[in-house]
Short mmCIF file of C-alpha atoms in Angstrom, two decimals:
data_model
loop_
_atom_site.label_atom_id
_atom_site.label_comp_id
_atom_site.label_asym_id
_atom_site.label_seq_id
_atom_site.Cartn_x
_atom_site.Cartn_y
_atom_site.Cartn_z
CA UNK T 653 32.82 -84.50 -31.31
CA UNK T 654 35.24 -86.69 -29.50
CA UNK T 655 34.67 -88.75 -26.55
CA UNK T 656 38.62 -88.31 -25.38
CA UNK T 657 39.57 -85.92 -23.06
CA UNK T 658 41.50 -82.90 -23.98
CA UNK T 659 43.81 -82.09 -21.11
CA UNK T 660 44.35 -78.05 -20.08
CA UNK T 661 47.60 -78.98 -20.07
CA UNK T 662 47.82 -79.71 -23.57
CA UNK T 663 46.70 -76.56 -24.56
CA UNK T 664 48.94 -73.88 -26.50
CA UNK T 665 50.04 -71.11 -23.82
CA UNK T 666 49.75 -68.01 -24.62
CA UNK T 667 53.71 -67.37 -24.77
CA UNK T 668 54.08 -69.93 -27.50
CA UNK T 669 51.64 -68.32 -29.28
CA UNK T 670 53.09 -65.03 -29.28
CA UNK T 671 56.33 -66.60 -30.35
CA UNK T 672 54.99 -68.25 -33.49
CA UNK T 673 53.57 -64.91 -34.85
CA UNK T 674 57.03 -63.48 -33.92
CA UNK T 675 58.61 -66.14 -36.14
CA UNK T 676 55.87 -65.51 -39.29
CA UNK T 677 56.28 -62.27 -39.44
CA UNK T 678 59.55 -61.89 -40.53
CA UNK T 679 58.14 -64.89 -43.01
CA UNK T 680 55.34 -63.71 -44.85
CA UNK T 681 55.35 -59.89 -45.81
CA UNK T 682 51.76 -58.34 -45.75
CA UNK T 683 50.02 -58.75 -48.72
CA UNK T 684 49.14 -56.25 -51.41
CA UNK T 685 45.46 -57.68 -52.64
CA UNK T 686 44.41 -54.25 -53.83
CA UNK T 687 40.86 -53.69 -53.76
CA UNK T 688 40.01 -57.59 -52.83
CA UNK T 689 40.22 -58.71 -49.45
CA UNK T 690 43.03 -61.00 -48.63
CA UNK T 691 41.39 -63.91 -47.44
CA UNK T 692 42.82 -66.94 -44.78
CA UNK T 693 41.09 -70.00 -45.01
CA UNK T 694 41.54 -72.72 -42.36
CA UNK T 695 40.52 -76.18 -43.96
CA UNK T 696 39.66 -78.98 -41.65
CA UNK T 697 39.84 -82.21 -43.90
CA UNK T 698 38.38 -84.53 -41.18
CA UNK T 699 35.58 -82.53 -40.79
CA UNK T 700 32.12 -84.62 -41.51
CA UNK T 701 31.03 -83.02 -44.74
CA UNK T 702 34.78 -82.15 -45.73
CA UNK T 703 35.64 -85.99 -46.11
CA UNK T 704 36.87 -86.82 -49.56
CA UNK T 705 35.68 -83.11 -50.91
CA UNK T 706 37.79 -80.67 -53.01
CA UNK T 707 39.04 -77.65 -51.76
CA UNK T 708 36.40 -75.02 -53.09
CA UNK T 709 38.96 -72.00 -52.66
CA UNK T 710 38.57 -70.86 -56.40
CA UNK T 711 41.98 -70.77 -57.08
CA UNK T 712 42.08 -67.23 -56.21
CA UNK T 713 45.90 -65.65 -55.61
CA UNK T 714 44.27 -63.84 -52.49
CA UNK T 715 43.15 -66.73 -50.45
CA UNK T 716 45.49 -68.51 -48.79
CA UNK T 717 45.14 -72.00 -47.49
CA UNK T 718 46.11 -73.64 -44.14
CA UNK T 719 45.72 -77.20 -43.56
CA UNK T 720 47.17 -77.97 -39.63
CA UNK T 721 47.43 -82.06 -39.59
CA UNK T 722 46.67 -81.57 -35.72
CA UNK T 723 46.08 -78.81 -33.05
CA UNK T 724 49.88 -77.94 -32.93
CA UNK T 725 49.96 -76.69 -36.34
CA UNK T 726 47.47 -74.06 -36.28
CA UNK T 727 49.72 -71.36 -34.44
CA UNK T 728 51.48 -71.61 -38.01
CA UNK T 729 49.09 -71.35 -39.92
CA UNK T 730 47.09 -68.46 -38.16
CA UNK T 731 50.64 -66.43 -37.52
CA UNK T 732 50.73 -66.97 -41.34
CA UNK T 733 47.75 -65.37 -42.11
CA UNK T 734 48.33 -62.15 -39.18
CA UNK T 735 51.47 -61.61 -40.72
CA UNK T 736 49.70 -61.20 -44.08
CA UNK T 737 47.31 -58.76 -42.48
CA UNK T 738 44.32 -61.09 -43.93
CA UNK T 739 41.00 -59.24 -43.90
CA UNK T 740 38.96 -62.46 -43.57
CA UNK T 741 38.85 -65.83 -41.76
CA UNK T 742 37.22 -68.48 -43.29
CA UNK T 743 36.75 -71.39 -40.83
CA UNK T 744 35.91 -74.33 -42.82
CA UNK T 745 34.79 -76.90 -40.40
CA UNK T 746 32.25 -77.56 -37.25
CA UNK T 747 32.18 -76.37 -33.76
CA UNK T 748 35.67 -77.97 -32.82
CA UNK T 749 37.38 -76.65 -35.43
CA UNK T 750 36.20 -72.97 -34.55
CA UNK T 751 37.06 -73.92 -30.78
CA UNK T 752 40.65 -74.57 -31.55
CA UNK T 753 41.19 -71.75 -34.07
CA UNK T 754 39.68 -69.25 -31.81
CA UNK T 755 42.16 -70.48 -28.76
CA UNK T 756 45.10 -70.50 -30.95
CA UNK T 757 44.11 -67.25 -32.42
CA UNK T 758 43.77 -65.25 -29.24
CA UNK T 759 47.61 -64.64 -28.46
CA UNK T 760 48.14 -64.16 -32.43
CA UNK T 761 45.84 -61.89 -33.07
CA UNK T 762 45.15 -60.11 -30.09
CA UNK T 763 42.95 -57.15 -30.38
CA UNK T 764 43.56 -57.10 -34.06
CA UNK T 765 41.13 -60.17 -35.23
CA UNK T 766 39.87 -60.14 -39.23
CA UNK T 767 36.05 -60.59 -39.82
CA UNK T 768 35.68 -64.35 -39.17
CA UNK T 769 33.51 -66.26 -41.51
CA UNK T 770 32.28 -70.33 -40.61
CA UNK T 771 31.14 -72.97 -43.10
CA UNK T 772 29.12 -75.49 -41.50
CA UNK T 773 30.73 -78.84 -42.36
CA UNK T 774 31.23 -80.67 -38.54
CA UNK T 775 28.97 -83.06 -37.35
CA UNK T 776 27.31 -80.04 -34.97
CA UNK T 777 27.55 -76.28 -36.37
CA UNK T 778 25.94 -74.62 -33.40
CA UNK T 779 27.45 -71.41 -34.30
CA UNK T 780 26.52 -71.51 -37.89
CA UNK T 781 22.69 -71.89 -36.61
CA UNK T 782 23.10 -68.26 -34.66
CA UNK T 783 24.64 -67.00 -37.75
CA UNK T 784 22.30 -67.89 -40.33
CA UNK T 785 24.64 -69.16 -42.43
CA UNK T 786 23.03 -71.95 -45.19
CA UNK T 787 23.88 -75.52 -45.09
CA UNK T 788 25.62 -75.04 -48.33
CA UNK T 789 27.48 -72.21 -47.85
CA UNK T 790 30.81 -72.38 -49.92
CA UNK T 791 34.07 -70.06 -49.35
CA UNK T 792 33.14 -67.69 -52.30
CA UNK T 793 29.73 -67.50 -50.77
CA UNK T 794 31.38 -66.03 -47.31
CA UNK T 795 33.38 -63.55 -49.61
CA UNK T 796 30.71 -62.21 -51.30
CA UNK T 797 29.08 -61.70 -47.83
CA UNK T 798 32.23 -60.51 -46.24
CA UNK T 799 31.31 -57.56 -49.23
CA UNK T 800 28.05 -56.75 -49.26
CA UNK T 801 26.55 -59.55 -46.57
CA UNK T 802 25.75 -58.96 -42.43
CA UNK T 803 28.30 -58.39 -39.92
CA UNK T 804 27.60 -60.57 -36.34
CA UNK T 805 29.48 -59.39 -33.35
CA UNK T 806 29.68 -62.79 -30.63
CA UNK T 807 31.54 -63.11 -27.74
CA UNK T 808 32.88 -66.18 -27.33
CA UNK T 809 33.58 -68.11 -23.26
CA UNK T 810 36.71 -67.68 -21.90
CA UNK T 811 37.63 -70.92 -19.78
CA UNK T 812 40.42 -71.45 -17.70
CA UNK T 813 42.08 -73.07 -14.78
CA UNK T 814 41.30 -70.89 -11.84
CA UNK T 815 44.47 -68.56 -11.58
CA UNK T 816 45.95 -70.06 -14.80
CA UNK T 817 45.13 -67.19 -17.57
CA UNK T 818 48.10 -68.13 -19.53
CA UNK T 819 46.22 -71.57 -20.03
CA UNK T 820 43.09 -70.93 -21.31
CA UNK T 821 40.33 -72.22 -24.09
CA UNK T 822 37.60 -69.80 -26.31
CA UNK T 823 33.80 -71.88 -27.03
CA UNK T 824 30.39 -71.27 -27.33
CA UNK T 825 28.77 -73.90 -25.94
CA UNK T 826 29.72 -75.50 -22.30
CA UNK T 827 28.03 -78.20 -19.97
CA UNK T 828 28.62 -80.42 -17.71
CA UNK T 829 26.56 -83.32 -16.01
CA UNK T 830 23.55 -84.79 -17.66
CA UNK T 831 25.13 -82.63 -20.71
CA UNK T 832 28.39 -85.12 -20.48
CA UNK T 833 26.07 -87.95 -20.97
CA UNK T 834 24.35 -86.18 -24.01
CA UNK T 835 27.41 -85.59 -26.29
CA UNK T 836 28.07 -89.35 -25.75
CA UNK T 837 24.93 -90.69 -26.65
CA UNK T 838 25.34 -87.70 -29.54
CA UNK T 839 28.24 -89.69 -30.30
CA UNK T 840 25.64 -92.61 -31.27
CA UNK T 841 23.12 -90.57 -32.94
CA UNK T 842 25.84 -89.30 -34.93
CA UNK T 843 26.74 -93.35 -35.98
CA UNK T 844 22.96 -93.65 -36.72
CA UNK T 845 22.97 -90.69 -39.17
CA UNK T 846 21.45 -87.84 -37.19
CA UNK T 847 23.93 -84.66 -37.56
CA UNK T 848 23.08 -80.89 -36.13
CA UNK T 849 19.45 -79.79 -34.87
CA UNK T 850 18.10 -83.54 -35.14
CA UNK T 851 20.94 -84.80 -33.35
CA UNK T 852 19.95 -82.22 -30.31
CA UNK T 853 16.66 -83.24 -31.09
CA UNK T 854 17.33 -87.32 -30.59
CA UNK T 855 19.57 -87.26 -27.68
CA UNK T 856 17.01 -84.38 -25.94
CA UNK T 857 14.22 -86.74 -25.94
CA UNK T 858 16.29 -89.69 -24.66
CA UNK T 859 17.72 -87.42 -21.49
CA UNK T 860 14.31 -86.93 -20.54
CA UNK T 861 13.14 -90.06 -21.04
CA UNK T 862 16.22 -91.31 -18.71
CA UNK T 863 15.47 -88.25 -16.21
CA UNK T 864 11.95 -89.35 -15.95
CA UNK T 865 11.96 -93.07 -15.57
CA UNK T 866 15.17 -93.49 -13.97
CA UNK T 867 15.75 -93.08 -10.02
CA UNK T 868 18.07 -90.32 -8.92
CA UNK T 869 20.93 -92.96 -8.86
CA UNK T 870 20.75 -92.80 -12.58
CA UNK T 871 23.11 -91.29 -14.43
CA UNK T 872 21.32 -88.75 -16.39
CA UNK T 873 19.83 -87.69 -12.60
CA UNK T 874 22.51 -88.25 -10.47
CA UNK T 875 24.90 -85.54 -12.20
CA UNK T 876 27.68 -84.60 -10.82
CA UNK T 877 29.20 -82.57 -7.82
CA UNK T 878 29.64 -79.07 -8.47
CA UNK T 879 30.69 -75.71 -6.91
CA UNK T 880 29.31 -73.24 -8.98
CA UNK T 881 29.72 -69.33 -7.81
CA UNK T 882 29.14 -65.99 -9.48
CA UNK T 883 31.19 -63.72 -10.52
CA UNK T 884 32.06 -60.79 -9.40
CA UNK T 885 31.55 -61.40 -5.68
CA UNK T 886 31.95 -65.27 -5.84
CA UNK T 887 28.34 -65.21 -4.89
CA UNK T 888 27.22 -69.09 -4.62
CA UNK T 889 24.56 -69.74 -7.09
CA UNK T 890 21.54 -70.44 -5.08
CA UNK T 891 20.39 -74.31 -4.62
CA UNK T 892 16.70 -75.28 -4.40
CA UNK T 893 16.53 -77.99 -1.73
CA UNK T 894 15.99 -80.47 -4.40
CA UNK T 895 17.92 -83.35 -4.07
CA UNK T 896 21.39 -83.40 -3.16
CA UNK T 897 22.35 -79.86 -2.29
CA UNK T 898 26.15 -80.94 -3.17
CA UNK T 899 25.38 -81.60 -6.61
CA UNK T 900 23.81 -80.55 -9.71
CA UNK T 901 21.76 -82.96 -12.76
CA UNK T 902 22.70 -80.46 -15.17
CA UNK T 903 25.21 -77.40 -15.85
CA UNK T 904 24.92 -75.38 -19.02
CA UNK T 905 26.14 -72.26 -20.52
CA UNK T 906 26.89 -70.05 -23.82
CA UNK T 907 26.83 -66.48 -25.14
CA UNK T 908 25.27 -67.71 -28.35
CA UNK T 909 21.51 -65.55 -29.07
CA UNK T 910 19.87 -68.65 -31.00
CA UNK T 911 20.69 -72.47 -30.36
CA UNK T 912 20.18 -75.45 -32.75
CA UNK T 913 16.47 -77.14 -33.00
CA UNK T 914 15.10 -73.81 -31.56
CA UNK T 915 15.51 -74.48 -28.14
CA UNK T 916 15.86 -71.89 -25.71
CA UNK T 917 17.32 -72.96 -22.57
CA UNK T 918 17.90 -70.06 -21.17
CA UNK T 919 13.83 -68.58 -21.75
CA UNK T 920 13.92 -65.06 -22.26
CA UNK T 921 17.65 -64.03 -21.61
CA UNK T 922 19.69 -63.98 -25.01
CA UNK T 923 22.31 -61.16 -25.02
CA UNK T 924 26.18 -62.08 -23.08
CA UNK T 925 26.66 -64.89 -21.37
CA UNK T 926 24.16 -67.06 -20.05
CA UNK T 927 23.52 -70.37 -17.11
CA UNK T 928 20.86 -72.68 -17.02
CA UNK T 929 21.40 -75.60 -13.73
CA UNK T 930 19.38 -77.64 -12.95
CA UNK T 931 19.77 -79.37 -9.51
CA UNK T 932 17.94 -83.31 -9.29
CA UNK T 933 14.90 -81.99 -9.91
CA UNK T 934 11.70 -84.13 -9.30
CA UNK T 935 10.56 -86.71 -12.17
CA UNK T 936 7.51 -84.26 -12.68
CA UNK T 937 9.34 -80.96 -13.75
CA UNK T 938 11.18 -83.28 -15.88
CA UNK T 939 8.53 -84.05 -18.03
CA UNK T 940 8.08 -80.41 -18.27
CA UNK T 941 11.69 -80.01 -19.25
CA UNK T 942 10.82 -80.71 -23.13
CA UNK T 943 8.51 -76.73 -22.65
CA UNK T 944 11.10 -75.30 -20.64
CA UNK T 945 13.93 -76.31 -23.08
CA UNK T 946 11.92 -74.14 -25.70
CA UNK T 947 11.54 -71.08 -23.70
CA UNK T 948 8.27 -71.44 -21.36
CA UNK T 949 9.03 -70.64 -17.63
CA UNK T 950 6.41 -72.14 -15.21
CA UNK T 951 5.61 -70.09 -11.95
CA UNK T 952 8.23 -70.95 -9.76
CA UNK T 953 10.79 -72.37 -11.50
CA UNK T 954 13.73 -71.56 -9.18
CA UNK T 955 11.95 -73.02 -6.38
CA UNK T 956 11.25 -76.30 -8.68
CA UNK T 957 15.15 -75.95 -9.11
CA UNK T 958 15.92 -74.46 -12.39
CA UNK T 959 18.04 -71.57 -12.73
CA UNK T 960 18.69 -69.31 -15.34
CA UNK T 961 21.08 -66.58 -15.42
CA UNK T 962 22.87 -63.83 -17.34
CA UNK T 963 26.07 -63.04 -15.72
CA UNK T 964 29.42 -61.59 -16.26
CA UNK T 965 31.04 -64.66 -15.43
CA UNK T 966 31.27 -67.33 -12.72
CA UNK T 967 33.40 -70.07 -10.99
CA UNK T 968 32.94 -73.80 -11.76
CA UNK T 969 34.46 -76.50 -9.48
CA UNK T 970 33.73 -80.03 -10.77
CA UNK T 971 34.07 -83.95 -10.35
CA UNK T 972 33.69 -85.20 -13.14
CA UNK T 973 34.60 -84.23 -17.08
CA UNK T 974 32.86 -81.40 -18.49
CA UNK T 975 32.04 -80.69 -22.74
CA UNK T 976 33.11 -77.46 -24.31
CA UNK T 977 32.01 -77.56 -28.43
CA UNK T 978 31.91 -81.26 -28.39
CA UNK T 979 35.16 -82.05 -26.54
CA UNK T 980 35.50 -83.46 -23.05
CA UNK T 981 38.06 -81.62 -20.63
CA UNK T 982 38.84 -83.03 -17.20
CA UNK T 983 37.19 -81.99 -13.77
CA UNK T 984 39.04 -79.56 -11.81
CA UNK T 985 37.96 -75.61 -10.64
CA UNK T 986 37.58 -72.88 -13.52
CA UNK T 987 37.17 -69.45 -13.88
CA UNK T 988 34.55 -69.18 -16.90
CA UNK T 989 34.71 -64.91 -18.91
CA UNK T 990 33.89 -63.22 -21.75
CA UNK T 991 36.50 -63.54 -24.62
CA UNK T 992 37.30 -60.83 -27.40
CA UNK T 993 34.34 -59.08 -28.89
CA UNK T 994 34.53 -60.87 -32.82
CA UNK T 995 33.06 -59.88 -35.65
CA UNK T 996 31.40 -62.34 -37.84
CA UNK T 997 30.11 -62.19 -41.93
CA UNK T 998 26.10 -63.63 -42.22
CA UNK T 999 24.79 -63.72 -45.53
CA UNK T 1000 22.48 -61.06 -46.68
CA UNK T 1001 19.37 -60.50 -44.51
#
């Protein structure tokens, strides 16, 4: 997770991306790995559990190994690995790391993307959770999977600057808000030791604890001013009367089926893509909040202002910074999709 903000600007455009793979494939000729898949690996060093680890890659002549120093490296690496036609993608990092290699993978791989397998070694491994893959999973665990394991098709956001498609970043997990204030004080639990489900767990309990104690001039009720409509139609999503019609305490969204700590934001709704808001809702449904983040859904619970959604998309206009996989990117107006359908390896059931 990182507390800096990642401009849009910053990001690889889809041109450049198109180019690299150009460039590798007149590099590396497809590889021959007869009846063994030909496996890519992406290694993130500074990855939490990666830090001063070996390499488990077996020494195997079919894996091949990229290690991008930075974001601007990974085109490389990935056009590397199309241009050897790789059958799998081992992502060996946490939810930033998959972030980046999906956006930088979208232009290189287009409709063409190998299985994808993820090794849960950043501080949060959301996606890992909704794959069932073990804390200890290893890269010749994922290949024996990728053989005789699960497949998991996901479908990851698409976010991007409205009328900017060229510009554009692939997550699972997006908020904004009250939700900006809990990857910071993540950021602490994470200095005190408390990594994945507990970490949701710690900095949960302290939101509410703000929400319910605090006045709606603080921070974790205030939330910020948003303009959220959805798509298709650019339908406004409807506001309760609670508070501030002009803004929202809490904006939060993903397409994964299962979430960290067992919470289930969005109640019953788990297939596609998914919005729970909340507007400033009163300190009383607050308290609730801890029931209604596992999946219970009160009588009335629009009219208490909570909203929960499946959707095929929707518009987001913001003040203030919003988190996508534990990275802050800057307020502005985006268009929010459905990426490429992807298919996944889970170990066996």
């Amino acid at each position: 997770m990182s507390s800096s903000v990642h401009e849009f600007s910053h990001l690889p455009r889809a041109r450049g991306l198109s180019a690299a793979a150009g460039e590798a494939e007149g590099k590396a000729p497809a590889t021959d790995c007869g009846a063994e898949p030909c496996v890519g690996v992406i290694y993130n060093p500074r990855s939490h559990r990666n830090r001063g680890q070996d390499l488990d890659c077996g020494g195997s002549p079919h894996i091949f190994v990229g290690q991008p120093g930075n974001r601007d490296q990974l085109p490389e690496a990935l056009a590397d690995f199309a241009a050897r036609k790789i059958d799998l993608l081992i992502i060996n990092g946490g939810d930033g790391t998959v972030r980046d290699v999906l956006t930088n993978g979208q232009a290189i791989f287009g409709d063409n993307w190998p299985t994808i397998a993820v090794l849960p070694k950043g501080k949060t491994n959301a996606l890992t959770v909704d794959l069932d893959a073990p804390s200890d999973w290893s890269i010749q665990a994922a290949i024996d999977a990728f053989r005789q394991g699960r497949r998991i098709v996901r479908t990851p956001m698409a976010i991007q600057p409205k009328g900017d498609p060229d510009a554009r970043v692939l997550g699972f997990i997006l908020g904004a808000g009250a939700f900006t204030l809990g990857t910071q004080a993540g950021q602490s639990a994470h200095k005190l030791g408390a990594f994945n489900s507990l970490a949701v767990g710690v900095t949960t309990a302290w939101g509410v604890l703000q929400a319910v104690f605090g006045s709606r001039e603080n921070p974790w009720r205030r939330g910020a001013t948003m303009d959220v409509k959805l798509t298709p139609g650019g339908a406004p999503l409807a506001h309760s009367g609670q508070g501030d019609p002009t803004r929202r305490q809490l904006l939060f969204a993903s397409t994964l089926e299962r979430m960290p700590a067992g919470i289930k934001p969005f109640g019953h709704l788990q297939k596609g893509l998914k919005l729970a808001v909340l507007d400033q809702i009163t300190r009383r449904t607050t308290a609730l909040l801890p029931f209604i983040a596992m999946g219970w859904s009160p009588k009335n619970l629009r009219e208490r202002g909570i909203h929960r959604v499946a959707t095929s998309g929707f518009e987001m206009e913001l003040d203030e910074a919003f988190i996508l996989d534990g990275e802050a990117f800057p307020p502005g107006r985006y268009e929010v999709l459905t990426g490429p359908e992807l298919s996944f390896v889970a170990p066996p059931a």
